[in-house]
mmCIF file of C-alpha atoms in Angstrom:
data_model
loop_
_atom_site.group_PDB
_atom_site.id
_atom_site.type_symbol
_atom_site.label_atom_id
_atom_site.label_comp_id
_atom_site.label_asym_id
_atom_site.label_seq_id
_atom_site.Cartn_x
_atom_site.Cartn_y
_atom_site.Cartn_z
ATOM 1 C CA UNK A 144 -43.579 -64.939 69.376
ATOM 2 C CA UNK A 145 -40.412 -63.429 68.873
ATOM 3 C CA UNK A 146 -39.348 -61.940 64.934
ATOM 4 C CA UNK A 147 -36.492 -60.089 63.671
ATOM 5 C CA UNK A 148 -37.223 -57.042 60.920
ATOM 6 C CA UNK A 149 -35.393 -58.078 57.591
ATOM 7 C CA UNK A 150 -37.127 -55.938 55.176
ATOM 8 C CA UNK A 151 -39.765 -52.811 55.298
ATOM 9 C CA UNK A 152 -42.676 -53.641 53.045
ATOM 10 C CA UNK A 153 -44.276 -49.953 53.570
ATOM 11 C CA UNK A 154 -47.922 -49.468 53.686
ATOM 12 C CA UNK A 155 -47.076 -49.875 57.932
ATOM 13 C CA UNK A 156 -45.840 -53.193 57.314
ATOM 14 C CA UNK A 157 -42.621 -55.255 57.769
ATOM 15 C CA UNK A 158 -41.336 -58.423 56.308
ATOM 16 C CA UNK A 159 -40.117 -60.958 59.953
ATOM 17 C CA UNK A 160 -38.508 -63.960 60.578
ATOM 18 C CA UNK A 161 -39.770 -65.505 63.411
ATOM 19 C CA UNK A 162 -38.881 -68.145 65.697
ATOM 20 C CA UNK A 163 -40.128 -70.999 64.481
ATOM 21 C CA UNK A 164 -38.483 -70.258 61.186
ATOM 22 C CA UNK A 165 -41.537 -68.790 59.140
ATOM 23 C CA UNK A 166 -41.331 -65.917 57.060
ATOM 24 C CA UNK A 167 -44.206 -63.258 57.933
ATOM 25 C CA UNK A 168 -45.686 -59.944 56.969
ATOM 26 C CA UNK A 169 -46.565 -58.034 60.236
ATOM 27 C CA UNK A 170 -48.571 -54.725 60.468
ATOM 28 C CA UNK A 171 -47.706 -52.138 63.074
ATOM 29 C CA UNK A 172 -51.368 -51.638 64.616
ATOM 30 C CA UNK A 173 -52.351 -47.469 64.173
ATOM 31 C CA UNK A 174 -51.817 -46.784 67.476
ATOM 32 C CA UNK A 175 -48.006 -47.144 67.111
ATOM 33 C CA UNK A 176 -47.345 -45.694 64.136
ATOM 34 C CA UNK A 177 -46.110 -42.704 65.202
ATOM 35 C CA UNK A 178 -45.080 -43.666 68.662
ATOM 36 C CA UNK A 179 -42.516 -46.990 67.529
ATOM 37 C CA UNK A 180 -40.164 -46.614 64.780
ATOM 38 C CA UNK A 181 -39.094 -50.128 63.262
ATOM 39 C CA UNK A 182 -36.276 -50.132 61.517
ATOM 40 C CA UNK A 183 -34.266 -53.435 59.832
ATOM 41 C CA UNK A 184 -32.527 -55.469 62.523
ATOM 42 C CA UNK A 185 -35.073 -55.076 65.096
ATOM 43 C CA UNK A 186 -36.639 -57.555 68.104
ATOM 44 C CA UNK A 187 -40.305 -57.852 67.829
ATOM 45 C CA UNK A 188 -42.518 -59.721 69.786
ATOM 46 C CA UNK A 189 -45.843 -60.731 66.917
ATOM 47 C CA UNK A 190 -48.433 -61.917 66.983
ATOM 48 C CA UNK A 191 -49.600 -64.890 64.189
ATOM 49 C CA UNK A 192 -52.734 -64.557 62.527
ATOM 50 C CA UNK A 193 -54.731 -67.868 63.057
ATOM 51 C CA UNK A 194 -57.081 -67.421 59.922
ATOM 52 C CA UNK A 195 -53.828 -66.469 57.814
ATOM 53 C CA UNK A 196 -50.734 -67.648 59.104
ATOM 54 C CA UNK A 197 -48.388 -65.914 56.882
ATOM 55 C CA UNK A 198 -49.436 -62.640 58.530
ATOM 56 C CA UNK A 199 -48.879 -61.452 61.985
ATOM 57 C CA UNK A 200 -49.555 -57.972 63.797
ATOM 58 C CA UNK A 201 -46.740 -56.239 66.010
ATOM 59 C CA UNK A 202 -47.183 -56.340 69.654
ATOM 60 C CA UNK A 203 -43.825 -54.934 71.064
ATOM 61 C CA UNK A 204 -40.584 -53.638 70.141
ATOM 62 C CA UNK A 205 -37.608 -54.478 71.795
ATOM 63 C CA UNK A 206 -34.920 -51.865 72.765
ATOM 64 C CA UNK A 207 -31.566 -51.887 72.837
ATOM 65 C CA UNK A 208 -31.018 -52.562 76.347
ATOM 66 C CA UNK A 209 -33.912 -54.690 76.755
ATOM 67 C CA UNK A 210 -32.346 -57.002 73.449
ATOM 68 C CA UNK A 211 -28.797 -57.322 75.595
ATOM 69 C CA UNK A 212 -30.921 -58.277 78.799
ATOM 70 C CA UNK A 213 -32.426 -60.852 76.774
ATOM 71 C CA UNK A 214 -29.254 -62.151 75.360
ATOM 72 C CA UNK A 215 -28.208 -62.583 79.122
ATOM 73 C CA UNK A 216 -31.438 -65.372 79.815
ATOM 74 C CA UNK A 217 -30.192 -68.423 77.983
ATOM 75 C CA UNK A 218 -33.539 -69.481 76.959
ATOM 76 C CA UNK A 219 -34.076 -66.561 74.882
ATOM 77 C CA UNK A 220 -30.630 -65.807 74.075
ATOM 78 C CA UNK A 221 -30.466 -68.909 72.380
ATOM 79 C CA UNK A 222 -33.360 -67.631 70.191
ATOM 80 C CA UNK A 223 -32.492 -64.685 69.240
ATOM 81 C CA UNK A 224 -29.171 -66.370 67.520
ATOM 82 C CA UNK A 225 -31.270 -68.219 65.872
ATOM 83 C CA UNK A 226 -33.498 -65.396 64.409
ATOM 84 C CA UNK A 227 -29.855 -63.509 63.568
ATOM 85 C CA UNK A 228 -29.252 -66.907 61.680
ATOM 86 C CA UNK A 229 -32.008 -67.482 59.872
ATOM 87 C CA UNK A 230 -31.590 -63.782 58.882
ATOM 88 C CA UNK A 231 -29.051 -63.983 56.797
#
């Protein structure tokens, strides 16, 4: 599922907003916590908790170039200007 960083929480968490609109706290797993800096106004790809849907884990972080290759598909262009709206 695709999220967009709006806050960082600290304790290796981040506050998202993901596609389908929901608000969730998302932990960066160990093994990238040194490796993947997130900062606010990142592309995320999560992954929902199903016993606790409010929290998610992070599975990948988008780069710059890979967000503007993105923006080119229209499927998931469309998307992300809906995560940068429901950011704000």
């Amino acid at each position: 599922m695709l999220a967009k960083v709006m806050d960082i929480v600290g304790d290796d968490r981040v506050k998202v907003i993901c596609e389908d609109g929901n608000v969730r706290i998302a932990r960066i797993p160990g093994k990238y916590r040194k490796r993947m800096w997130i900062k606010v106004g990142d592309y995320l790809i999560v992954a929902p908790w199903d016993f606790e849907p409010s929290k998610a884990d992070v599975i990948y972080k988008y780069e710059k170039g890979e967000v503007n290759e993105l923006r080119r598909i229209s499927k998931y262009g469309e998307i992300l200007n809906r995560l940068d709206e429901l950011a704000l």
